[in-house]
Structures are given as C-alpha cells and as structure tokens.
Short mmCIF file of C-alpha atoms in Angstrom, two decimals:
data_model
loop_
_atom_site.label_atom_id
_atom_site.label_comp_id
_atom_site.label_asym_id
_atom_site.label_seq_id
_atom_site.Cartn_x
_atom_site.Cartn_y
_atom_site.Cartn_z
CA UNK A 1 18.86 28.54 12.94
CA UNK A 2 20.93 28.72 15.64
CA UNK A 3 20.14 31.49 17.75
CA UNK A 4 16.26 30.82 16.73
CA UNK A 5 13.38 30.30 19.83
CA UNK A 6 12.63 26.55 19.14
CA UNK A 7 8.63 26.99 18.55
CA UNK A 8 6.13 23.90 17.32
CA UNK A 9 5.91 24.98 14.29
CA UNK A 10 9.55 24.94 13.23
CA UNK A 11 9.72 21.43 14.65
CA UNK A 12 6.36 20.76 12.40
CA UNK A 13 8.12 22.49 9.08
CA UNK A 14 11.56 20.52 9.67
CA UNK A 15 9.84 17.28 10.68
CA UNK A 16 7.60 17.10 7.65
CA UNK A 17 11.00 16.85 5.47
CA UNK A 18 11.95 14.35 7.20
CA UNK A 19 9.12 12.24 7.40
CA UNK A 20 8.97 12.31 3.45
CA UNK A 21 12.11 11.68 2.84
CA UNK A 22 11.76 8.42 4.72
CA UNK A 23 8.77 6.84 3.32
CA UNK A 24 9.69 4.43 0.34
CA UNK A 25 5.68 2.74 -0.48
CA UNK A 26 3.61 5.67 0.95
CA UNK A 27 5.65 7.90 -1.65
CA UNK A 28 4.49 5.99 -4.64
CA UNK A 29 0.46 5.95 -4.29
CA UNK A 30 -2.65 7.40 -4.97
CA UNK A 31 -2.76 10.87 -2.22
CA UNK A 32 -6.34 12.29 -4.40
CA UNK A 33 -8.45 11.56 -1.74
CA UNK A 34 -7.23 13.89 1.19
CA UNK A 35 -7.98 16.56 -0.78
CA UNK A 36 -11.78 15.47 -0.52
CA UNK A 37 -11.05 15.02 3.78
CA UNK A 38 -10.02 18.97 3.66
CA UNK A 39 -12.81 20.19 1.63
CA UNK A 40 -15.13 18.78 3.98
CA UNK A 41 -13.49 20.57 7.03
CA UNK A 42 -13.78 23.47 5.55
CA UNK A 43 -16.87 23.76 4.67
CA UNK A 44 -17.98 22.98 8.49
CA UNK A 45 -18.44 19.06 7.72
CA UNK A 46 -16.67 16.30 9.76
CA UNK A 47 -16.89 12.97 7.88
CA UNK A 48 -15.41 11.58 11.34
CA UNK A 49 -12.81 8.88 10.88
CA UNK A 50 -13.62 7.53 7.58
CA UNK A 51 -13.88 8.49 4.01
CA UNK A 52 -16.17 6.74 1.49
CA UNK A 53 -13.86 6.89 -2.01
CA UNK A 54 -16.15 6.36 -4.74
CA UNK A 55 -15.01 3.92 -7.17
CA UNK A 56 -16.00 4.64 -11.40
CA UNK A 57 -19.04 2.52 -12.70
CA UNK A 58 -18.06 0.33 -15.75
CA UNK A 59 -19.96 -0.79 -18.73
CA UNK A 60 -19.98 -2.94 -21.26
CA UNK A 61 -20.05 -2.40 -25.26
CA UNK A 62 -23.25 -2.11 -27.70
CA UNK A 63 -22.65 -3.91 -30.82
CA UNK A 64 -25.21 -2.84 -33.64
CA UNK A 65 -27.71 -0.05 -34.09
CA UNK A 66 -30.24 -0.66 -31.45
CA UNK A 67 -29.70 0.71 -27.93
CA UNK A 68 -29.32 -0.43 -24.24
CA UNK A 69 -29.59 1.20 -21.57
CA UNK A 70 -27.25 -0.07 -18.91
CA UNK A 71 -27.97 1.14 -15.08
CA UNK A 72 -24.86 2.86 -13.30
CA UNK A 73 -23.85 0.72 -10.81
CA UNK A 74 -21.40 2.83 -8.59
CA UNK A 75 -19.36 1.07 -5.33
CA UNK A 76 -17.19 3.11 -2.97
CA UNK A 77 -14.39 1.78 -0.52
CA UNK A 78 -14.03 3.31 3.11
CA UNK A 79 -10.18 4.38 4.23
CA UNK A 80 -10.35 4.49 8.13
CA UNK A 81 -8.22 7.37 9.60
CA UNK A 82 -6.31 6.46 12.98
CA UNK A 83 -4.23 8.65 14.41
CA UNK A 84 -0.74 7.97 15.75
CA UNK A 85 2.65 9.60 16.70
CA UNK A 86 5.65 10.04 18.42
CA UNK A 87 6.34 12.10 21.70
CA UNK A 88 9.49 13.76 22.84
CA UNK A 89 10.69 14.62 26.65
CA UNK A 90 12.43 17.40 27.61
CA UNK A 91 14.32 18.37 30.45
CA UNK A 92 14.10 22.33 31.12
CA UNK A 93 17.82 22.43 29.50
CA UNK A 94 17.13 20.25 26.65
CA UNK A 95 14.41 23.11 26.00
CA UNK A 96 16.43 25.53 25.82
CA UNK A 97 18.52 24.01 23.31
CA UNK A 98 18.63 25.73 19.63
CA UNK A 99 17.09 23.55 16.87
CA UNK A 100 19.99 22.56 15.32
CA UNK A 101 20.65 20.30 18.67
CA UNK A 102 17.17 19.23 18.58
CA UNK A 103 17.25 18.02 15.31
CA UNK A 104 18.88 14.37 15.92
CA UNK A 105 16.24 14.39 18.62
CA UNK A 106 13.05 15.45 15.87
CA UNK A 107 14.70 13.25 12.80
CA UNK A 108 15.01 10.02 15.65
CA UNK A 109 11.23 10.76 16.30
CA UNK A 110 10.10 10.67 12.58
CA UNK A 111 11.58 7.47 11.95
CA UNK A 112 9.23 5.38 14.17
CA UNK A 113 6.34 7.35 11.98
CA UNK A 114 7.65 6.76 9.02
CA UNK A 115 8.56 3.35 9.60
CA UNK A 116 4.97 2.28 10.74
CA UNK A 117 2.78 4.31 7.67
CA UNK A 118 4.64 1.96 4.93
CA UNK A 119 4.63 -0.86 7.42
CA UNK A 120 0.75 -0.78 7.58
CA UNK A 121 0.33 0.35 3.82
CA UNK A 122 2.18 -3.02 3.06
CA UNK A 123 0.68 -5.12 5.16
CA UNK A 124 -2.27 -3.77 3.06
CA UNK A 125 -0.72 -4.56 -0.20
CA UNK A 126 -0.50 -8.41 1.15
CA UNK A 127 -3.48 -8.50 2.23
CA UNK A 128 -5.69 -7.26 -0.67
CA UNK A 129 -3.65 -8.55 -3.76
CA UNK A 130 -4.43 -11.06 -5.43
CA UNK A 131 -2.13 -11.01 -8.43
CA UNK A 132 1.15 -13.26 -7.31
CA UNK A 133 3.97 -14.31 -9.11
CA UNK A 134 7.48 -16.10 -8.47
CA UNK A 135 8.59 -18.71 -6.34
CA UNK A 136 8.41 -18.77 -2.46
CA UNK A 137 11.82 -18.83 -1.03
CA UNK A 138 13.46 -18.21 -4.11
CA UNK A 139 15.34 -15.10 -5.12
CA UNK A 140 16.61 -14.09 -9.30
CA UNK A 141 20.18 -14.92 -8.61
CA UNK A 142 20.87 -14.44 -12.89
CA UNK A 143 20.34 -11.80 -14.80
CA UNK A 144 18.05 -13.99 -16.71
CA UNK A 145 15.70 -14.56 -13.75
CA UNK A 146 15.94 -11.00 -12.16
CA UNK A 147 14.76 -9.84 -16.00
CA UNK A 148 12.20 -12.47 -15.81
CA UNK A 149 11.14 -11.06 -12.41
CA UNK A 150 10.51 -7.60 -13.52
CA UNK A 151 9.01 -8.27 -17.08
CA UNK A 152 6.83 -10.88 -15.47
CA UNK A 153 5.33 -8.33 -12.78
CA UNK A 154 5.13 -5.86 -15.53
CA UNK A 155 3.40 -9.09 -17.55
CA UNK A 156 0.48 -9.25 -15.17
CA UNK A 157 -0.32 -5.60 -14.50
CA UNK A 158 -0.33 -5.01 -18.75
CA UNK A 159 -3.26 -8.07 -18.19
CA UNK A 160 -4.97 -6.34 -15.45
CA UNK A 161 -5.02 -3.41 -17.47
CA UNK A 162 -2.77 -1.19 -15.17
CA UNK A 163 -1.50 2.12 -17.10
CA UNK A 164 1.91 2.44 -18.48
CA UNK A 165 1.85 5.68 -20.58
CA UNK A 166 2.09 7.74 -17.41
CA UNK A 167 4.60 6.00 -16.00
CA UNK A 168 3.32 5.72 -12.54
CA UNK A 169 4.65 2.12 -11.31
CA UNK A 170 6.92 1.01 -8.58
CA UNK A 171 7.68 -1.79 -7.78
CA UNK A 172 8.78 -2.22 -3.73
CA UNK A 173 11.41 -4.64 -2.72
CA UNK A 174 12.93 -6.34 0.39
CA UNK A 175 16.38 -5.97 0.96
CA UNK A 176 17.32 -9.67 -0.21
CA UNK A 177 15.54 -9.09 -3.30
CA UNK A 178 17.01 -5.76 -4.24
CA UNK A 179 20.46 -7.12 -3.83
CA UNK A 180 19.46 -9.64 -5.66
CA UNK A 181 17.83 -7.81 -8.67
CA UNK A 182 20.84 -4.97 -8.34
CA UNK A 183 23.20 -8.05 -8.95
CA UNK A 184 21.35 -9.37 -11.95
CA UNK A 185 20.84 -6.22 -13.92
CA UNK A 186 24.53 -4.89 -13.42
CA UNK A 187 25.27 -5.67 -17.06
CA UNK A 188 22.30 -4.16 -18.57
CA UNK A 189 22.60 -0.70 -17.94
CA UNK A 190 24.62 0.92 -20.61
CA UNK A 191 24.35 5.05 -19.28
CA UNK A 192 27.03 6.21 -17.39
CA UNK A 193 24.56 7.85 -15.02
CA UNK A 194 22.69 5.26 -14.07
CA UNK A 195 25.55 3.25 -13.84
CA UNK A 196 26.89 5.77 -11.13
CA UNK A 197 23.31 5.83 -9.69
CA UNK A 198 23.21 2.08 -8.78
CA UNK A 199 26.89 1.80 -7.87
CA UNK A 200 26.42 4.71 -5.20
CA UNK A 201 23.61 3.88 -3.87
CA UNK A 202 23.37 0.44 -3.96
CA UNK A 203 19.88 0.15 -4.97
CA UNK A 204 17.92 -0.51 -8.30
CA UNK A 205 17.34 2.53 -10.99
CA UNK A 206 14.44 2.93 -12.21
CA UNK A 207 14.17 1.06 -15.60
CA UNK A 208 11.73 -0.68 -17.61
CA UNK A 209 8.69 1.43 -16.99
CA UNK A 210 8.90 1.00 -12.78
CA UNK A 211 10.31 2.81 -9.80
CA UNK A 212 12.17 1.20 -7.20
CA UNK A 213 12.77 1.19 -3.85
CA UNK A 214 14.15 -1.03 -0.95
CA UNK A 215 11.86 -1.07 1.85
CA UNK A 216 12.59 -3.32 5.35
CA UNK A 217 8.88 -3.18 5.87
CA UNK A 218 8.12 -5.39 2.99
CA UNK A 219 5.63 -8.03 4.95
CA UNK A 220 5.96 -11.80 5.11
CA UNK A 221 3.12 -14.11 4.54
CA UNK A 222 2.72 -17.96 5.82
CA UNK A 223 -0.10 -20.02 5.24
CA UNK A 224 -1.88 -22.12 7.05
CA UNK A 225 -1.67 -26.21 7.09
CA UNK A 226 -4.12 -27.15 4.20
CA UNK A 227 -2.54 -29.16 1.64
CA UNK A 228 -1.84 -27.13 -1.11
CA UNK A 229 -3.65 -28.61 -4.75
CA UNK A 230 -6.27 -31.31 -2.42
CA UNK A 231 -9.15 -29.41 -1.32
CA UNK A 232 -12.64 -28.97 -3.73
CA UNK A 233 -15.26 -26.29 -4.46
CA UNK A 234 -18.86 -27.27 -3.28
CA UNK A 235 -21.21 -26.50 -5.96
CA UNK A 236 -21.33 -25.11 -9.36
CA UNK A 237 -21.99 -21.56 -10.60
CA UNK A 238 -21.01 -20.23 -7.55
CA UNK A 239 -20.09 -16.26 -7.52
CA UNK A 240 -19.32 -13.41 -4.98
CA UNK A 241 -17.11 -13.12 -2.11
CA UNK A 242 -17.95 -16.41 -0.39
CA UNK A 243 -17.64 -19.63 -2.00
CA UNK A 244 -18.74 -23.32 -0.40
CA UNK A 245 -16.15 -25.70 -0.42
CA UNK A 246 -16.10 -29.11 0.77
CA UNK A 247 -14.63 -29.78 4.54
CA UNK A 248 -10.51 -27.76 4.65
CA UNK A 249 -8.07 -30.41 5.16
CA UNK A 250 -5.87 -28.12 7.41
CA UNK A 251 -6.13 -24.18 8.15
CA UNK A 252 -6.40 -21.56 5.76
CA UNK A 253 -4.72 -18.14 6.45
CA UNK A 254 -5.96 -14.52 6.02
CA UNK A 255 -4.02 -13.33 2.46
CA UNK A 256 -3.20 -16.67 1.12
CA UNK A 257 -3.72 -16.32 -2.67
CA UNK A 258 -5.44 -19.15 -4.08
CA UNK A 259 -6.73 -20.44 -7.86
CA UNK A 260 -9.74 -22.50 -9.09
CA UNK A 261 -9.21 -24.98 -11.48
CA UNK A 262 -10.84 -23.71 -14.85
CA UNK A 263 -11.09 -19.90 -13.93
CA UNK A 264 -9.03 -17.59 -15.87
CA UNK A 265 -8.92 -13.98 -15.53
CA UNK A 266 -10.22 -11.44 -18.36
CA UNK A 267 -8.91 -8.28 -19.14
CA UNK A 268 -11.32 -5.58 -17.40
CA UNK A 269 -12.35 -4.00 -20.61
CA UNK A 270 -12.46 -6.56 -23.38
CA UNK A 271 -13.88 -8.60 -20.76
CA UNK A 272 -12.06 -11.30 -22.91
CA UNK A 273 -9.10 -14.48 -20.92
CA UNK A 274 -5.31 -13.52 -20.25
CA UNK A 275 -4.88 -16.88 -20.44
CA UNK A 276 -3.73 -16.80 -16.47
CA UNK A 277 -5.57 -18.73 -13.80
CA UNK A 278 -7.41 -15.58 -12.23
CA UNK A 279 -6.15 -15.36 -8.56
CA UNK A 280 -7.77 -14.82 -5.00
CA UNK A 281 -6.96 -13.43 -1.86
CA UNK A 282 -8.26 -14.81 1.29
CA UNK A 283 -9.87 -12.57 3.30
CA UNK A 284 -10.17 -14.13 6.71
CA UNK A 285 -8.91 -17.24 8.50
CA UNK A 286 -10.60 -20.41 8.02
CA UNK A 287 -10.22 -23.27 10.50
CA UNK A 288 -9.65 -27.11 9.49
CA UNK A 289 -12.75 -28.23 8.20
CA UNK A 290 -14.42 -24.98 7.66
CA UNK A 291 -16.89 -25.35 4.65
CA UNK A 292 -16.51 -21.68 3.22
CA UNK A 293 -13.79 -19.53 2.11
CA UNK A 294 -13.81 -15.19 2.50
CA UNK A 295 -12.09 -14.56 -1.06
CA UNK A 296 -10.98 -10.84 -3.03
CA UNK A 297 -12.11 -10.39 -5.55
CA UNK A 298 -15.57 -11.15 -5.21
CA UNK A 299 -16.52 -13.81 -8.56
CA UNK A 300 -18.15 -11.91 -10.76
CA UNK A 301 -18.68 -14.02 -14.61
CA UNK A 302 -21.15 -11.56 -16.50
CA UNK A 303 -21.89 -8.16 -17.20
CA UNK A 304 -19.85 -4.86 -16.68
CA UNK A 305 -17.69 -5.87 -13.96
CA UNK A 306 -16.77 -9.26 -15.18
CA UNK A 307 -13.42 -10.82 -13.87
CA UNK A 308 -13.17 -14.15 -14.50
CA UNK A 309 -14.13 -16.38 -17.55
CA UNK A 310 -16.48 -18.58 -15.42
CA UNK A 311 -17.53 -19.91 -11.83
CA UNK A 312 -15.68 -22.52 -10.54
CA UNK A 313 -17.16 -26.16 -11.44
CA UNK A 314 -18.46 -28.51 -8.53
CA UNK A 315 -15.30 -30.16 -7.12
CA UNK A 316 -12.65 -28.10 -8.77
CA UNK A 317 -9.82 -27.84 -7.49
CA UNK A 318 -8.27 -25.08 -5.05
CA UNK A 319 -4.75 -24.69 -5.61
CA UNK A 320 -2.61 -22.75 -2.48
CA UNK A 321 0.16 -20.63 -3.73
CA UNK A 322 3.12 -21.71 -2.23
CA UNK A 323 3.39 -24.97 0.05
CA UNK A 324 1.56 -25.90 3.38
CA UNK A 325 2.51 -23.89 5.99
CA UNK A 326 5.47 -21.99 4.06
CA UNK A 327 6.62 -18.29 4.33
CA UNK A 328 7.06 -15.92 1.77
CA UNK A 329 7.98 -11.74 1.63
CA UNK A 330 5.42 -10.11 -0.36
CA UNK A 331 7.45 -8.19 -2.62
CA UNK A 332 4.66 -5.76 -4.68
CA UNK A 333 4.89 -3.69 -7.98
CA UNK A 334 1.94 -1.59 -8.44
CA UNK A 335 0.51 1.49 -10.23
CA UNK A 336 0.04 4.44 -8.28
CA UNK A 337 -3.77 4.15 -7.88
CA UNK A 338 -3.65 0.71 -6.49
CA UNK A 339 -3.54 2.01 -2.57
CA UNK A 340 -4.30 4.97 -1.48
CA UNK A 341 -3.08 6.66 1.75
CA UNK A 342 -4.94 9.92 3.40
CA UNK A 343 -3.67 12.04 5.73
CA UNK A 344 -5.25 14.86 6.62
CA UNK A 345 -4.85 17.56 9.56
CA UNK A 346 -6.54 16.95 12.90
CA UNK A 347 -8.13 19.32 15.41
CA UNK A 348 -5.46 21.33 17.23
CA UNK A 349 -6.01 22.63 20.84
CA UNK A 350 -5.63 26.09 21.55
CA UNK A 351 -2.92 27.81 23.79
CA UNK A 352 -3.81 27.95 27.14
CA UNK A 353 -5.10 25.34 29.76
CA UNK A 354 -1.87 23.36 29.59
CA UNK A 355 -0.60 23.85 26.51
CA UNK A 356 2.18 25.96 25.37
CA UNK A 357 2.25 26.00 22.08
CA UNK A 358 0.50 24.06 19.08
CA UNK A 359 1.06 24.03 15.62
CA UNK A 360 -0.17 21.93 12.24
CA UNK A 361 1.48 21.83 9.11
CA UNK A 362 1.23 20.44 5.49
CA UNK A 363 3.97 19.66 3.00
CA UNK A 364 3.71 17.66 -0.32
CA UNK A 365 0.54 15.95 1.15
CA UNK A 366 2.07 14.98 4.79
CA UNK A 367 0.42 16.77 7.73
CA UNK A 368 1.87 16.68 11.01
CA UNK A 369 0.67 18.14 14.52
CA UNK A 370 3.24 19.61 17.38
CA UNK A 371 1.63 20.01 20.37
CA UNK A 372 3.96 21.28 23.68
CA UNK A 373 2.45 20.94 27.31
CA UNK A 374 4.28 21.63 30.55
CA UNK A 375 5.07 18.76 33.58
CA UNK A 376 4.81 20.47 36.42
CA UNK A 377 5.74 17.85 38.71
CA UNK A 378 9.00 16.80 36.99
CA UNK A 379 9.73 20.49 35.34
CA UNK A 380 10.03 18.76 32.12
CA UNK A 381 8.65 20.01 28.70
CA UNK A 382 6.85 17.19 26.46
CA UNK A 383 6.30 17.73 22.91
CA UNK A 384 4.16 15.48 21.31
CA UNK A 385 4.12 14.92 17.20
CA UNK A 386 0.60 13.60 15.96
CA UNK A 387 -0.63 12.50 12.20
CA UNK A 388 -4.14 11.20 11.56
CA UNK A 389 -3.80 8.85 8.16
CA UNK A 390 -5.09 5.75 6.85
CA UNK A 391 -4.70 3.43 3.66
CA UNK A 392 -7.08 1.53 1.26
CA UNK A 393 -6.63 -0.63 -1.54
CA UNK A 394 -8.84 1.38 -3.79
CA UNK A 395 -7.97 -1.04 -7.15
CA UNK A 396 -5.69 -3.68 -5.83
CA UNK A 397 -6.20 -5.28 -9.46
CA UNK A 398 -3.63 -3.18 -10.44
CA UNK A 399 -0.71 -4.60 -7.87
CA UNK A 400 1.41 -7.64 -8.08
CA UNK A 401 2.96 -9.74 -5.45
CA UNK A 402 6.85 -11.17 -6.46
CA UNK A 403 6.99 -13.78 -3.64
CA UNK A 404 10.95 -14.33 -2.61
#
C-alpha cells in the first residue's frame, strides 16, 4: 500500500480490523439488534438515538383438559446510541505520508475506542447483574478453587436457565484473576494444543463450555457504609422494583447486590426454587436512613414471569454482598444474549463546504466514520474517526458476577 493516495475510506477499512481485534467483552454479545437500526434507515425511518428491543412474552403451563387463555404480556428495553471517537492531526507532511506510516498513527487512535466500548459495556454488566458469586478480595490460588470458580459461575447460569448447547458463554476476567485461574488449571489440560495455546499466550483456553478473555476494563464495585446482614424489609408481600425498608443504617451504593432472607430464586420455566437466595441489584444510591431501596429484578412471586419463591416477610433481613464499604472487580461470565451492543452507521456529510473527504464503513458488525476537513489557519489536515453505539442488558439473568 505503499505508493497508495491515503483516502478515508482506506483508513475506515484498516481501522475497522483493528478496532475488532481489540475488543475482548463487546466481541462476545448479542449484535441482533443493529440489524433492526439499519432497516429502519433504509426504509426512510430515523428511530433517533434509541432502539426499543422487544423482549419474548412468557407463559405458564395448562395442566388438564380445560383451557386458559393467558394474555401476552410483551416488555421491551431501550439501548441509547451515543456517539464518540477519536480525532487525528496532521501536519501537511504527515498527509502526505503513505498508509503504511499512518498506520501506528490509525491503530494508536482505535485503542482509545476500543478501550472505552468494553469499558462502558462492563460497567453495564456491574450494574445490571444480579447473579454474584465468590469472595471479595479473594482470588482461586488452587486448582481446586479456580475449578470451583468456573463450575460455580457455570452453576448459576445452568439455574438461571442460560443455554449451553450452543456454546455461546464467556466468561471475562481481570488480569489478577486470569493469572490466577491460568495458574490453577495448568495441570488439567491434557492436549498438546491447548497446552501450547495457554503457554504462548498466557491467557485461559477456552474449556468447560466458556470463552475467555482478559480484559483491564473489568470494573470495580464498593459499597456504601450500611452494615452488611442489620438492616429490615418494611412490610410483607411486597413486590416490584421498589421495596420499603425500615430507616438504612449507613449508605447504600448503585450495583450493590443484595438478598432477602427467605427468597429463593426459581428456575424461569419450571417456575420451581434453585435452592439459592435469589439476588438483587441496586439500582440507585440510597442515603443513610433512606426508607426505600431501587432493586433489579423487579419481585415478581406469581404468574408467567415469576422469579422468586415469595415476597420478602416484614422485617427480613437484607444481607449486603461483601462487607461495609469494601471493593470488589466484577469479574462476569455470561451467555451471549445477556448484553447487547448496537452500532450502527451515522449520517455522513457530503464533500464540499469544508470537508475533503468522508467515508463509512461496516465490518463484522463494527461501523466506523472518517471524516477529513482542512485548517486553514494552521495548514494542518484533521481527520476525525466517529462510531455511534450503545449497550443494554437485554437478559442480565443470564450473567454472573465472580467477585475477586
């Protein structure tokens, strides 16, 4: 490519590459729902910034002859679009430059991108699941324990009713608990390949029905200063995604996962308890003394969309994961359809009026816009690299936190 004109659009092919080769979580979700986005544009339609996914009704099962009717209850989940990017300044030289010497310059630019789409998709993931296992501060320093961690993540997504036949989970780890995990499976691996594979690269091999990867952007969680197994539900039979408790004995913070003494979770179909303490996710700060908590899932105990065996009793107990005011990384294995990330092409401006040259491309679901303009007053050339994306947690039920 040498003695090729640099134009936007083979910075837009050779970035998109690049950017996909550098995501680790956005790699491993649900991308369905862009396709929707593009319809809509071209059939003349702008949905604006956000896209309604519709979510499947459930029902529940007719035992005997006699029939009934159930009404279709149908929810849908909005995924805000935002766009972001990266822009490049050249001097008239630096222009002039063939691609191959404006590649360290395009592949530096992507990495910011990159870096900031899984950054926000797992800030997501800590904020919307509920489903948490290990212990904070703690990493699987045996091969017993790193076993333990992966069965037991693979434990609670079999109970949520996550799919395994199509072998669509990952499971995303920091880099302390990678180490950690590649340490504590090096004797189980009996193939010489992916015995190679892990010695090379230093990272897990897939195994035991999940994909790995390491990922710096793994987000850290502390809570707030409520103690954590003191404070009481207000009122019985409570349900939804607010629930009355008596006076907070210290601050609650927005993701802490939390349990209710006496609630178990069911398994989404049979409806019937896992025998596990059905977790929450908090879904906004609450003060000292605040009388309410914002909780994910909403308490539903009846009918098609049942998740829990029963409302909490008056004055049950609200255990905090973890301890008062302690950290955690939020660690997540998931199946694919648990988050979904969008991102779809923008509106380009044409040639002329200040621009040079514009171009938009698409490449295993990543879209990326290259727009040039001129500086006249500094004779420089700035190239600026756009995508428009956004996340949701369209079934977060089907994620698991592995605190370390």
């Amino acid at each position: 490519m040498t003695n090729i004109a640099v134009t936007c659009s083979i910075v837009a092919k050779e970035s998109l590459p690049i950017l996909a080769n550098m995501l680790s979580f956005a790699s491993n979700v649900n991308r369905d729902y862009e396709d929707e986005f593009k319809g809509n544009v071209g059939r003349g339609y702008m949905p604006g910034q956000t896209i309604n996914i519709k979510k499947p009704p459930r029902y529940t099962y007719r035992q005997g002859r006699v029939a009934v009717p159930q009404a279709t209850v149908e929810t849908s989940l909005p995924l805000t679009l935002a766009q972001g990017g990266c822009d490049l300044n050249f001097t008239i030289l630096e222009r002039t430059l063939s691609f191959n010497k404006l590649e360290d310059k395009v592949r530096a630019a992507m990495e910011p991108v990159a870096n900031e789409i899984d950054r926000q998709g797992l800030q997501l993931a800590r904020y919307s699941t509920f489903n948490t296992i290990g212990t904070p501060g703690t990493l699987p320093t045996t091969q017993a324990l790193a076993l333990a961690a992966v069965t037991g993540v693979n434990q609670r997504l079999d109970e949520m009713g996550a799919p395994r036949k199509d072998n669509r989970r990952a499971f995303i780890m920091n880099p302390a608990l990678n180490a950690s995990t590649v340490q504590g499976f090096a004797g189980l691996f009996n193939g010489q390949k992916s015995l190679t594979e892990q010695f090379n690269s230093g990272t897990m091999v897939d195994s035991l029905g999940l994909a790995y990867a390491m990922d710096q952007n793994v987000d850290l969680h502390t809570n707030g200063t409520a103690v954590v197994g003191t404070n009481t539900v207000n009122g019985a039979g409570q349900t939804g995604a607010t629930i009355t408790v008596n006076a907070l004995n210290g601050t609650v913070t927005k993701g802490t996962k939390i349990t209710f003494a006496g609630v178990f979770a069911v398994n989404p179909q049979s409806r019937q308890s896992t025998g596990t303490l059905a977790q929450f996710t908090v879904t906004a700060d609450a003060a000292a003394s605040a009388t309410s908590l914002s909780i994910s899932p909403a308490i539903v105990a009846t009918g098609a969309f049942q998740n829990v065996t029963a409302s909490p009793a008056n004055s049950a107990t609200i255990t905090i994961f973890g301890t008062a005011s302690g950290s955690y990384s939020a660690n997540v294995a998931y199946h694919k359809d648990a988050f979904t990330l969008a991102m779809v092409p923008m509106w380009a401006p044409p040639s002329g009026k200040g621009v040079i040259d514009v171009a938009q491309e698409s490449y295993k679901g990543f879209t990326i816009k290259v727009t040039e303009f001129y500086d006249g007053v500094n004779d420089n050339s700035i190239m600026r690299l756009d995508v428009l994306f956004g996340w949701a947690a369209t079934y977060p039920e089907l994620a698991c936190i592995y605190a370390t």
